[in-house]
Each structure stands twice: as C-alpha cells, then as structure tokens.
PDB file with one MODEL, atoms N, CA, C and O in Angstrom:
MODEL        1
ATOM      1  N   SER A   1     -10.707  -3.609 -15.840  1.00  0.00           N
ATOM      2  CA  SER A   1      -9.427  -2.999 -16.223  1.00  0.00           C
ATOM      3  C   SER A   1      -8.362  -4.080 -16.368  1.00  0.00           C
ATOM      4  O   SER A   1      -8.363  -5.072 -15.639  1.00  0.00           O
ATOM      5  N   LYS A   2      -7.471  -3.877 -17.301  1.00  0.00           N
ATOM      6  CA  LYS A   2      -6.441  -4.862 -17.613  1.00  0.00           C
ATOM      7  C   LYS A   2      -5.361  -4.879 -16.527  1.00  0.00           C
ATOM      8  O   LYS A   2      -4.903  -3.840 -16.053  1.00  0.00           O
ATOM      9  N   MET A   3      -4.983  -6.082 -16.160  1.00  0.00           N
ATOM     10  CA  MET A   3      -3.897  -6.243 -15.190  1.00  0.00           C
ATOM     11  C   MET A   3      -2.593  -5.745 -15.793  1.00  0.00           C
ATOM     12  O   MET A   3      -2.281  -6.038 -16.947  1.00  0.00           O
ATOM     13  N   VAL A   4      -1.835  -4.992 -15.005  1.00  0.00           N
ATOM     14  CA  VAL A   4      -0.497  -4.625 -15.471  1.00  0.00           C
ATOM     15  C   VAL A   4       0.506  -5.424 -14.658  1.00  0.00           C
ATOM     16  O   VAL A   4       0.221  -5.838 -13.535  1.00  0.00           O
ATOM     17  N   SER A   5       1.667  -5.634 -15.225  1.00  0.00           N
ATOM     18  CA  SER A   5       2.710  -6.334 -14.492  1.00  0.00           C
ATOM     19  C   SER A   5       3.303  -5.382 -13.467  1.00  0.00           C
ATOM     20  O   SER A   5       3.677  -4.257 -13.799  1.00  0.00           O
ATOM     21  N   ALA A   6       3.390  -5.833 -12.224  1.00  0.00           N
ATOM     22  CA  ALA A   6       3.919  -4.984 -11.156  1.00  0.00           C
ATOM     23  C   ALA A   6       5.329  -4.508 -11.480  1.00  0.00           C
ATOM     24  O   ALA A   6       5.731  -3.423 -11.060  1.00  0.00           O
ATOM     25  N   SER A   7       6.078  -5.312 -12.223  1.00  0.00           N
ATOM     26  CA  SER A   7       7.459  -4.945 -12.535  1.00  0.00           C
ATOM     27  C   SER A   7       7.548  -3.753 -13.484  1.00  0.00           C
ATOM     28  O   SER A   7       8.613  -3.152 -13.628  1.00  0.00           O
ATOM     29  N   THR A   8       6.422  -3.404 -14.140  1.00  0.00           N
ATOM     30  CA  THR A   8       6.447  -2.263 -15.056  1.00  0.00           C
ATOM     31  C   THR A   8       6.120  -0.945 -14.341  1.00  0.00           C
ATOM     32  O   THR A   8       6.238   0.127 -14.935  1.00  0.00           O
ATOM     33  N   LEU A   9       5.716  -1.021 -13.084  1.00  0.00           N
ATOM     34  CA  LEU A   9       5.401   0.200 -12.344  1.00  0.00           C
ATOM     35  C   LEU A   9       6.677   0.987 -12.077  1.00  0.00           C
ATOM     36  O   LEU A   9       7.706   0.416 -11.716  1.00  0.00           O
ATOM     37  N   GLN A  10       6.602   2.282 -12.253  1.00  0.00           N
ATOM     38  CA  GLN A  10       7.772   3.137 -12.077  1.00  0.00           C
ATOM     39  C   GLN A  10       7.766   3.798 -10.698  1.00  0.00           C
ATOM     40  O   GLN A  10       6.710   4.137 -10.163  1.00  0.00           O
ATOM     41  N   VAL A  11       8.954   3.973 -10.138  1.00  0.00           N
ATOM     42  CA  VAL A  11       9.079   4.727  -8.901  1.00  0.00           C
ATOM     43  C   VAL A  11       8.545   6.137  -9.141  1.00  0.00           C
ATOM     44  O   VAL A  11       8.782   6.729 -10.194  1.00  0.00           O
ATOM     45  N   ASN A  12       7.826   6.666  -8.159  1.00  0.00           N
ATOM     46  CA  ASN A  12       7.164   7.978  -8.205  1.00  0.00           C
ATOM     47  C   ASN A  12       5.879   7.996  -9.033  1.00  0.00           C
ATOM     48  O   ASN A  12       5.217   9.029  -9.137  1.00  0.00           O
ATOM     49  N   GLN A  13       5.531   6.852  -9.617  1.00  0.00           N
ATOM     50  CA  GLN A  13       4.263   6.770 -10.347  1.00  0.00           C
ATOM     51  C   GLN A  13       3.119   6.841  -9.334  1.00  0.00           C
ATOM     52  O   GLN A  13       3.165   6.192  -8.289  1.00  0.00           O
ATOM     53  N   GLU A  14       2.092   7.633  -9.653  1.00  0.00           N
ATOM     54  CA  GLU A  14       0.922   7.713  -8.781  1.00  0.00           C
ATOM     55  C   GLU A  14      -0.159   6.779  -9.283  1.00  0.00           C
ATOM     56  O   GLU A  14      -0.408   6.684 -10.485  1.00  0.00           O
ATOM     57  N   LEU A  15      -0.800   6.088  -8.349  1.00  0.00           N
ATOM     58  CA  LEU A  15      -1.812   5.113  -8.706  1.00  0.00           C
ATOM     59  C   LEU A  15      -2.999   5.244  -7.768  1.00  0.00           C
ATOM     60  O   LEU A  15      -2.866   5.704  -6.634  1.00  0.00           O
ATOM     61  N   GLU A  16      -4.168   4.831  -8.261  1.00  0.00           N
ATOM     62  CA  GLU A  16      -5.321   4.716  -7.389  1.00  0.00           C
ATOM     63  C   GLU A  16      -5.475   3.250  -7.068  1.00  0.00           C
ATOM     64  O   GLU A  16      -5.240   2.389  -7.916  1.00  0.00           O
ATOM     65  N   GLY A  17      -5.869   2.969  -5.843  1.00  0.00           N
ATOM     66  CA  GLY A  17      -6.033   1.584  -5.474  1.00  0.00           C
ATOM     67  C   GLY A  17      -7.057   1.410  -4.377  1.00  0.00           C
ATOM     68  O   GLY A  17      -7.637   2.374  -3.877  1.00  0.00           O
ATOM     69  N   THR A  18      -7.265   0.163  -4.018  1.00  0.00           N
ATOM     70  CA  THR A  18      -8.228  -0.201  -2.987  1.00  0.00           C
ATOM     71  C   THR A  18      -7.513  -1.024  -1.924  1.00  0.00           C
ATOM     72  O   THR A  18      -6.749  -1.934  -2.242  1.00  0.00           O
ATOM     73  N   VAL A  19      -7.764  -0.701  -0.676  1.00  0.00           N
ATOM     74  CA  VAL A  19      -7.187  -1.480   0.421  1.00  0.00           C
ATOM     75  C   VAL A  19      -7.851  -2.852   0.427  1.00  0.00           C
ATOM     76  O   VAL A  19      -9.074  -2.958   0.509  1.00  0.00           O
ATOM     77  N   VAL A  20      -7.028  -3.912   0.337  1.00  0.00           N
ATOM     78  CA  VAL A  20      -7.587  -5.263   0.306  1.00  0.00           C
ATOM     79  C   VAL A  20      -7.297  -6.046   1.577  1.00  0.00           C
ATOM     80  O   VAL A  20      -7.976  -7.030   1.869  1.00  0.00           O
ATOM     81  N   LYS A  21      -6.295  -5.616   2.332  1.00  0.00           N
ATOM     82  CA  LYS A  21      -5.920  -6.362   3.537  1.00  0.00           C
ATOM     83  C   LYS A  21      -5.164  -5.431   4.465  1.00  0.00           C
ATOM     84  O   LYS A  21      -4.337  -4.633   4.024  1.00  0.00           O
ATOM     85  N   VAL A  22      -5.457  -5.541   5.762  1.00  0.00           N
ATOM     86  CA  VAL A  22      -4.771  -4.713   6.750  1.00  0.00           C
ATOM     87  C   VAL A  22      -4.039  -5.644   7.707  1.00  0.00           C
ATOM     88  O   VAL A  22      -4.644  -6.528   8.312  1.00  0.00           O
ATOM     89  N   GLU A  23      -2.735  -5.439   7.837  1.00  0.00           N
ATOM     90  CA  GLU A  23      -1.889  -6.256   8.701  1.00  0.00           C
ATOM     91  C   GLU A  23      -1.264  -5.352   9.762  1.00  0.00           C
ATOM     92  O   GLU A  23      -1.306  -4.129   9.627  1.00  0.00           O
ATOM     93  N   PRO A  24      -0.684  -5.936  10.817  1.00  0.00           N
ATOM     94  CA  PRO A  24      -0.069  -5.099  11.861  1.00  0.00           C
ATOM     95  C   PRO A  24       1.024  -4.178  11.330  1.00  0.00           C
ATOM     96  O   PRO A  24       1.318  -3.152  11.944  1.00  0.00           O
ATOM     97  N   TYR A  25       1.630  -4.531  10.195  1.00  0.00           N
ATOM     98  CA  TYR A  25       2.771  -3.763   9.676  1.00  0.00           C
ATOM     99  C   TYR A  25       2.412  -2.871   8.490  1.00  0.00           C
ATOM    100  O   TYR A  25       3.275  -2.157   7.980  1.00  0.00           O
ATOM    101  N   GLY A  26       1.165  -2.898   8.045  1.00  0.00           N
ATOM    102  CA  GLY A  26       0.800  -2.048   6.924  1.00  0.00           C
ATOM    103  C   GLY A  26      -0.445  -2.534   6.202  1.00  0.00           C
ATOM    104  O   GLY A  26      -1.069  -3.521   6.592  1.00  0.00           O
ATOM    105  N   ALA A  27      -0.789  -1.817   5.142  1.00  0.00           N
ATOM    106  CA  ALA A  27      -1.987  -2.146   4.365  1.00  0.00           C
ATOM    107  C   ALA A  27      -1.579  -2.572   2.962  1.00  0.00           C
ATOM    108  O   ALA A  27      -0.699  -1.974   2.342  1.00  0.00           O
ATOM    109  N   PHE A  28      -2.240  -3.619   2.476  1.00  0.00           N
ATOM    110  CA  PHE A  28      -2.005  -4.066   1.103  1.00  0.00           C
ATOM    111  C   PHE A  28      -3.012  -3.395   0.191  1.00  0.00           C
ATOM    112  O   PHE A  28      -4.212  -3.389   0.462  1.00  0.00           O
ATOM    113  N   ILE A  29      -2.504  -2.827  -0.898  1.00  0.00           N
ATOM    114  CA  ILE A  29      -3.319  -2.047  -1.816  1.00  0.00           C
ATOM    115  C   ILE A  29      -3.346  -2.726  -3.180  1.00  0.00           C
ATOM    116  O   ILE A  29      -2.304  -3.038  -3.756  1.00  0.00           O
ATOM    117  N   ASP A  30      -4.557  -2.950  -3.683  1.00  0.00           N
ATOM    118  CA  ASP A  30      -4.712  -3.474  -5.042  1.00  0.00           C
ATOM    119  C   ASP A  30      -4.703  -2.290  -5.994  1.00  0.00           C
ATOM    120  O   ASP A  30      -5.631  -1.481  -6.001  1.00  0.00           O
ATOM    121  N   VAL A  31      -3.649  -2.194  -6.799  1.00  0.00           N
ATOM    122  CA  VAL A  31      -3.533  -1.084  -7.747  1.00  0.00           C
ATOM    123  C   VAL A  31      -3.740  -1.569  -9.189  1.00  0.00           C
ATOM    124  O   VAL A  31      -3.348  -0.894 -10.142  1.00  0.00           O
ATOM    125  N   GLY A  32      -4.352  -2.728  -9.333  1.00  0.00           N
ATOM    126  CA  GLY A  32      -4.612  -3.261 -10.664  1.00  0.00           C
ATOM    127  C   GLY A  32      -3.417  -3.954 -11.282  1.00  0.00           C
ATOM    128  O   GLY A  32      -3.385  -4.201 -12.487  1.00  0.00           O
ATOM    129  N   ALA A  33      -2.425  -4.270 -10.444  1.00  0.00           N
ATOM    130  CA  ALA A  33      -1.249  -4.997 -10.939  1.00  0.00           C
ATOM    131  C   ALA A  33      -1.367  -6.460 -10.511  1.00  0.00           C
ATOM    132  O   ALA A  33      -2.276  -6.834  -9.770  1.00  0.00           O
ATOM    133  N   ASN A  34      -0.435  -7.272 -10.989  1.00  0.00           N
ATOM    134  CA  ASN A  34      -0.508  -8.696 -10.655  1.00  0.00           C
ATOM    135  C   ASN A  34      -0.012  -8.999  -9.236  1.00  0.00           C
ATOM    136  O   ASN A  34      -0.094 -10.140  -8.783  1.00  0.00           O
ATOM    137  N   ARG A  35       0.496  -7.995  -8.544  1.00  0.00           N
ATOM    138  CA  ARG A  35       0.826  -8.128  -7.114  1.00  0.00           C
ATOM    139  C   ARG A  35       0.290  -6.901  -6.399  1.00  0.00           C
ATOM    140  O   ARG A  35       0.303  -5.795  -6.939  1.00  0.00           O
ATOM    141  N   ASN A  36      -0.179  -7.110  -5.184  1.00  0.00           N
ATOM    142  CA  ASN A  36      -0.639  -5.972  -4.389  1.00  0.00           C
ATOM    143  C   ASN A  36       0.555  -5.199  -3.856  1.00  0.00           C
ATOM    144  O   ASN A  36       1.620  -5.766  -3.615  1.00  0.00           O
ATOM    145  N   GLY A  37       0.365  -3.902  -3.675  1.00  0.00           N
ATOM    146  CA  GLY A  37       1.420  -3.082  -3.088  1.00  0.00           C
ATOM    147  C   GLY A  37       1.259  -3.031  -1.587  1.00  0.00           C
ATOM    148  O   GLY A  37       0.145  -3.132  -1.074  1.00  0.00           O
ATOM    149  N   LEU A  38       2.365  -2.875  -0.875  1.00  0.00           N
ATOM    150  CA  LEU A  38       2.318  -2.721   0.576  1.00  0.00           C
ATOM    151  C   LEU A  38       2.562  -1.265   0.934  1.00  0.00           C
ATOM    152  O   LEU A  38       3.576  -0.673   0.561  1.00  0.00           O
ATOM    153  N   LEU A  39       1.607  -0.702   1.667  1.00  0.00           N
ATOM    154  CA  LEU A  39       1.792   0.630   2.227  1.00  0.00           C
ATOM    155  C   LEU A  39       2.242   0.404   3.659  1.00  0.00           C
ATOM    156  O   LEU A  39       1.438   0.052   4.522  1.00  0.00           O
ATOM    157  N   HIS A  40       3.549   0.610   3.911  1.00  0.00           N
ATOM    158  CA  HIS A  40       4.128   0.279   5.204  1.00  0.00           C
ATOM    159  C   HIS A  40       3.632   1.224   6.283  1.00  0.00           C
ATOM    160  O   HIS A  40       3.453   2.420   6.051  1.00  0.00           O
ATOM    161  N   ILE A  41       3.414   0.667   7.465  1.00  0.00           N
ATOM    162  CA  ILE A  41       2.846   1.431   8.580  1.00  0.00           C
ATOM    163  C   ILE A  41       3.703   2.652   8.940  1.00  0.00           C
ATOM    164  O   ILE A  41       3.170   3.677   9.367  1.00  0.00           O
ATOM    165  N   GLN A  42       5.019   2.547   8.770  1.00  0.00           N
ATOM    166  CA  GLN A  42       5.885   3.685   9.093  1.00  0.00           C
ATOM    167  C   GLN A  42       5.625   4.859   8.145  1.00  0.00           C
ATOM    168  O   GLN A  42       5.671   6.020   8.550  1.00  0.00           O
ATOM    169  N   LYS A  43       5.350   4.537   6.874  1.00  0.00           N
ATOM    170  CA  LYS A  43       5.017   5.587   5.904  1.00  0.00           C
ATOM    171  C   LYS A  43       3.730   6.306   6.315  1.00  0.00           C
ATOM    172  O   LYS A  43       3.625   7.529   6.219  1.00  0.00           O
ATOM    173  N   VAL A  44       2.755   5.517   6.775  1.00  0.00           N
ATOM    174  CA  VAL A  44       1.483   6.099   7.222  1.00  0.00           C
ATOM    175  C   VAL A  44       1.732   7.006   8.420  1.00  0.00           C
ATOM    176  O   VAL A  44       1.198   8.112   8.488  1.00  0.00           O
ATOM    177  N   ALA A  45       2.544   6.537   9.363  1.00  0.00           N
ATOM    178  CA  ALA A  45       2.863   7.328  10.552  1.00  0.00           C
ATOM    179  C   ALA A  45       3.552   8.629  10.166  1.00  0.00           C
ATOM    180  O   ALA A  45       3.248   9.685  10.721  1.00  0.00           O
ATOM    181  N   ASP A  46       4.482   8.556   9.214  1.00  0.00           N
ATOM    182  CA  ASP A  46       5.187   9.758   8.754  1.00  0.00           C
ATOM    183  C   ASP A  46       4.201  10.746   8.117  1.00  0.00           C
ATOM    184  O   ASP A  46       4.289  11.955   8.331  1.00  0.00           O
ATOM    185  N   LEU A  47       3.266  10.209   7.332  1.00  0.00           N
ATOM    186  CA  LEU A  47       2.298  11.060   6.641  1.00  0.00           C
ATOM    187  C   LEU A  47       1.368  11.785   7.604  1.00  0.00           C
ATOM    188  O   LEU A  47       1.112  12.979   7.447  1.00  0.00           O
ATOM    189  N   ILE A  48       0.861  11.060   8.605  1.00  0.00           N
ATOM    190  CA  ILE A  48      -0.102  11.702   9.511  1.00  0.00           C
ATOM    191  C   ILE A  48       0.586  12.352  10.706  1.00  0.00           C
ATOM    192  O   ILE A  48      -0.047  13.067  11.483  1.00  0.00           O
ATOM    193  N   GLY A  49       1.880  12.101  10.846  1.00  0.00           N
ATOM    194  CA  GLY A  49       2.648  12.766  11.895  1.00  0.00           C
ATOM    195  C   GLY A  49       2.389  12.250  13.290  1.00  0.00           C
ATOM    196  O   GLY A  49       2.584  12.968  14.270  1.00  0.00           O
ATOM    197  N   SER A  50       1.948  11.001  13.387  1.00  0.00           N
ATOM    198  CA  SER A  50       1.792  10.422  14.719  1.00  0.00           C
ATOM    199  C   SER A  50       1.904   8.903  14.647  1.00  0.00           C
ATOM    200  O   SER A  50       1.859   8.303  13.573  1.00  0.00           O
ATOM    201  N   TYR A  51       2.050   8.307  15.822  1.00  0.00           N
ATOM    202  CA  TYR A  51       2.196   6.858  15.927  1.00  0.00           C
ATOM    203  C   TYR A  51       0.935   6.162  15.423  1.00  0.00           C
ATOM    204  O   TYR A  51      -0.178   6.616  15.684  1.00  0.00           O
ATOM    205  N   VAL A  52       1.113   5.071  14.708  1.00  0.00           N
ATOM    206  CA  VAL A  52      -0.014   4.281  14.217  1.00  0.00           C
ATOM    207  C   VAL A  52       0.039   2.912  14.897  1.00  0.00           C
ATOM    208  O   VAL A  52       1.018   2.177  14.767  1.00  0.00           O
ATOM    209  N   ASP A  53      -1.031   2.587  15.624  1.00  0.00           N
ATOM    210  CA  ASP A  53      -1.065   1.344  16.393  1.00  0.00           C
ATOM    211  C   ASP A  53      -1.654   0.184  15.594  1.00  0.00           C
ATOM    212  O   ASP A  53      -2.863  -0.047  15.595  1.00  0.00           O
ATOM    213  N   LYS A  54      -0.778  -0.525  14.922  1.00  0.00           N
ATOM    214  CA  LYS A  54      -1.144  -1.742  14.177  1.00  0.00           C
ATOM    215  C   LYS A  54      -2.410  -1.557  13.338  1.00  0.00           C
ATOM    216  O   LYS A  54      -2.651  -0.478  12.797  1.00  0.00           O
ATOM    217  N   GLU A  55      -3.229  -2.637  13.232  1.00  0.00           N
ATOM    218  CA  GLU A  55      -4.410  -2.585  12.359  1.00  0.00           C
ATOM    219  C   GLU A  55      -5.386  -1.488  12.773  1.00  0.00           C
ATOM    220  O   GLU A  55      -5.936  -0.785  11.925  1.00  0.00           O
ATOM    221  N   THR A  56      -5.598  -1.344  14.087  1.00  0.00           N
ATOM    222  CA  THR A  56      -6.544  -0.341  14.583  1.00  0.00           C
ATOM    223  C   THR A  56      -6.141   1.052  14.134  1.00  0.00           C
ATOM    224  O   THR A  56      -6.971   1.828  13.661  1.00  0.00           O
ATOM    225  N   GLY A  57      -4.851   1.364  14.286  1.00  0.00           N
ATOM    226  CA  GLY A  57      -4.347   2.669  13.901  1.00  0.00           C
ATOM    227  C   GLY A  57      -4.467   2.915  12.407  1.00  0.00           C
ATOM    228  O   GLY A  57      -4.784   4.024  11.978  1.00  0.00           O
ATOM    229  N   LEU A  58      -4.214   1.876  11.613  1.00  0.00           N
ATOM    230  CA  LEU A  58      -4.325   2.006  10.164  1.00  0.00           C
ATOM    231  C   LEU A  58      -5.774   2.284   9.774  1.00  0.00           C
ATOM    232  O   LEU A  58      -6.046   3.117   8.909  1.00  0.00           O
ATOM    233  N   GLN A  59      -6.703   1.574  10.424  1.00  0.00           N
ATOM    234  CA  GLN A  59      -8.113   1.776  10.121  1.00  0.00           C
ATOM    235  C   GLN A  59      -8.551   3.172  10.543  1.00  0.00           C
ATOM    236  O   GLN A  59      -9.336   3.817   9.848  1.00  0.00           O
ATOM    237  N   GLU A  60      -8.042   3.641  11.687  1.00  0.00           N
ATOM    238  CA  GLU A  60      -8.361   5.003  12.132  1.00  0.00           C
ATOM    239  C   GLU A  60      -7.811   6.045  11.155  1.00  0.00           C
ATOM    240  O   GLU A  60      -8.364   7.137  11.026  1.00  0.00           O
ATOM    241  N   ALA A  61      -6.719   5.698  10.469  1.00  0.00           N
ATOM    242  CA  ALA A  61      -6.134   6.607   9.478  1.00  0.00           C
ATOM    243  C   ALA A  61      -6.873   6.522   8.131  1.00  0.00           C
ATOM    244  O   ALA A  61      -6.490   7.178   7.162  1.00  0.00           O
ATOM    245  N   GLY A  62      -7.928   5.713   8.085  1.00  0.00           N
ATOM    246  CA  GLY A  62      -8.741   5.616   6.867  1.00  0.00           C
ATOM    247  C   GLY A  62      -8.381   4.455   5.965  1.00  0.00           C
ATOM    248  O   GLY A  62      -8.853   4.370   4.831  1.00  0.00           O
ATOM    249  N   LEU A  63      -7.536   3.551   6.474  1.00  0.00           N
ATOM    250  CA  LEU A  63      -7.087   2.446   5.626  1.00  0.00           C
ATOM    251  C   LEU A  63      -7.803   1.142   5.949  1.00  0.00           C
ATOM    252  O   LEU A  63      -7.168   0.101   6.121  1.00  0.00           O
ATOM    253  N   GLU A  64      -9.137   1.204   6.032  1.00  0.00           N
ATOM    254  CA  GLU A  64      -9.851  -0.054   6.236  1.00  0.00           C
ATOM    255  C   GLU A  64     -10.078  -0.732   4.899  1.00  0.00           C
ATOM    256  O   GLU A  64      -9.953  -0.110   3.844  1.00  0.00           O
ATOM    257  N   ARG A  65     -10.415  -2.021   4.954  1.00  0.00           N
ATOM    258  CA  ARG A  65     -10.646  -2.778   3.711  1.00  0.00           C
ATOM    259  C   ARG A  65     -11.706  -2.110   2.867  1.00  0.00           C
ATOM    260  O   ARG A  65     -12.753  -1.699   3.369  1.00  0.00           O
ATOM    261  N   GLY A  66     -11.427  -2.004   1.581  1.00  0.00           N
ATOM    262  CA  GLY A  66     -12.388  -1.413   0.662  1.00  0.00           C
ATOM    263  C   GLY A  66     -12.180   0.075   0.438  1.00  0.00           C
ATOM    264  O   GLY A  66     -12.783   0.652  -0.467  1.00  0.00           O
ATOM    265  N   ALA A  67     -11.328   0.713   1.255  1.00  0.00           N
ATOM    266  CA  ALA A  67     -11.090   2.156   1.103  1.00  0.00           C
ATOM    267  C   ALA A  67     -10.332   2.420  -0.193  1.00  0.00           C
ATOM    268  O   ALA A  67      -9.441   1.656  -0.564  1.00  0.00           O
ATOM    269  N   ARG A  68     -10.688   3.503  -0.878  1.00  0.00           N
ATOM    270  CA  ARG A  68      -9.974   3.923  -2.088  1.00  0.00           C
ATOM    271  C   ARG A  68      -8.855   4.871  -1.668  1.00  0.00           C
ATOM    272  O   ARG A  68      -9.070   5.787  -0.875  1.00  0.00           O
ATOM    273  N   VAL A  69      -7.683   4.645  -2.197  1.00  0.00           N
ATOM    274  CA  VAL A  69      -6.542   5.484  -1.833  1.00  0.00           C
ATOM    275  C   VAL A  69      -5.739   5.853  -3.065  1.00  0.00           C
ATOM    276  O   VAL A  69      -5.764   5.149  -4.075  1.00  0.00           O
ATOM    277  N   ARG A  70      -5.022   6.971  -2.970  1.00  0.00           N
ATOM    278  CA  ARG A  70      -4.029   7.340  -3.982  1.00  0.00           C
ATOM    279  C   ARG A  70      -2.671   7.053  -3.372  1.00  0.00           C
ATOM    280  O   ARG A  70      -2.365   7.511  -2.271  1.00  0.00           O
ATOM    281  N   VAL A  71      -1.874   6.309  -4.077  1.00  0.00           N
ATOM    282  CA  VAL A  71      -0.551   5.956  -3.565  1.00  0.00           C
ATOM    283  C   VAL A  71       0.504   6.282  -4.604  1.00  0.00           C
ATOM    284  O   VAL A  71       0.205   6.453  -5.786  1.00  0.00           O
ATOM    285  N   MET A  72       1.732   6.364  -4.148  1.00  0.00           N
ATOM    286  CA  MET A  72       2.851   6.593  -5.043  1.00  0.00           C
ATOM    287  C   MET A  72       3.839   5.453  -4.854  1.00  0.00           C
ATOM    288  O   MET A  72       4.100   5.027  -3.728  1.00  0.00           O
ATOM    289  N   VAL A  73       4.382   4.966  -5.946  1.00  0.00           N
ATOM    290  CA  VAL A  73       5.352   3.875  -5.883  1.00  0.00           C
ATOM    291  C   VAL A  73       6.678   4.446  -5.335  1.00  0.00           C
ATOM    292  O   VAL A  73       7.270   5.337  -5.945  1.00  0.00           O
ATOM    293  N   VAL A  74       7.134   3.928  -4.186  1.00  0.00           N
ATOM    294  CA  VAL A  74       8.418   4.399  -3.650  1.00  0.00           C
ATOM    295  C   VAL A  74       9.536   3.418  -3.941  1.00  0.00           C
ATOM    296  O   VAL A  74      10.696   3.812  -4.067  1.00  0.00           O
ATOM    297  N   GLU A  75       9.199   2.161  -4.048  1.00  0.00           N
ATOM    298  CA  GLU A  75      10.201   1.197  -4.518  1.00  0.00           C
ATOM    299  C   GLU A  75       9.473   0.037  -5.136  1.00  0.00           C
ATOM    300  O   GLU A  75       8.318  -0.240  -4.810  1.00  0.00           O
ATOM    301  N   ASN A  76      10.149  -0.635  -6.023  1.00  0.00           N
ATOM    302  CA  ASN A  76       9.536  -1.762  -6.712  1.00  0.00           C
ATOM    303  C   ASN A  76      10.543  -2.904  -6.700  1.00  0.00           C
ATOM    304  O   ASN A  76      11.460  -2.968  -7.519  1.00  0.00           O
ATOM    305  N   GLN A  77      10.340  -3.799  -5.744  1.00  0.00           N
ATOM    306  CA  GLN A  77      11.279  -4.918  -5.635  1.00  0.00           C
ATOM    307  C   GLN A  77      10.842  -6.026  -6.577  1.00  0.00           C
ATOM    308  O   GLN A  77       9.661  -6.360  -6.675  1.00  0.00           O
ATOM    309  N   LYS A  78      11.811  -6.576  -7.254  1.00  0.00           N
ATOM    310  CA  LYS A  78      11.538  -7.692  -8.151  1.00  0.00           C
ATOM    311  C   LYS A  78      11.191  -8.920  -7.303  1.00  0.00           C
ATOM    312  O   LYS A  78      11.708  -9.107  -6.201  1.00  0.00           O
ATOM    313  N   LYS A  79      10.311  -9.739  -7.847  1.00  0.00           N
ATOM    314  CA  LYS A  79      10.004 -10.997  -7.155  1.00  0.00           C
ATOM    315  C   LYS A  79      11.226 -11.871  -7.161  1.00  0.00           C
ATOM    316  O   LYS A  79      11.961 -11.912  -8.147  1.00  0.00           O
ATOM    317  N   ARG A  80      11.454 -12.578  -6.059  1.00  0.00           N
ATOM    318  CA  ARG A  80      12.586 -13.487  -6.014  1.00  0.00           C
ATOM    319  C   ARG A  80      12.122 -14.875  -6.355  1.00  0.00           C
ATOM    320  O   ARG A  80      12.926 -15.807  -6.375  1.00  0.00           O
TER     321      ARG A  80
ENDMDL
END
C-alpha cells in the first residue's frame, strides 16, 4: 500500500493500523502514513473505563505488537 503523508490525515478520519511499539505512555500505530500515530494511554483508559498500567496494561487491553486496530485521528500535529 502507498504511503500517505501524515499531514494529509484529517481529524475524525478512521484508519486501520497495526501496533508497532508499546511504551509506558501509549502505543504507536502504523496506519500506512510516513509517521506512526500515538494512541495515548489515557485515551485507552477512557475507552475501557479503567486504569491502564503502562505497557502491561496496554497489552492486556489488546494493544500488543502486531495487533490490528481501528483508530480515529483526534489531532494531527505538524512536525516541527
């Protein structure tokens, strides 16, 4: 699939992606753009309605490396 520029992604756009990296603060999702998206741990906690404990909690929520996810763009910060 062709790489899209991350800057062309629209807020509220829904995308399918793959978890490529799990950090204490969230999961990085490859959505086929030239930059990976960050799914922040607080968003995950809000979605599942409970506290998420760093990498372990994210993995328990189904966000281990290689997992396929549907995500929505909530903000798109320009690269500095």
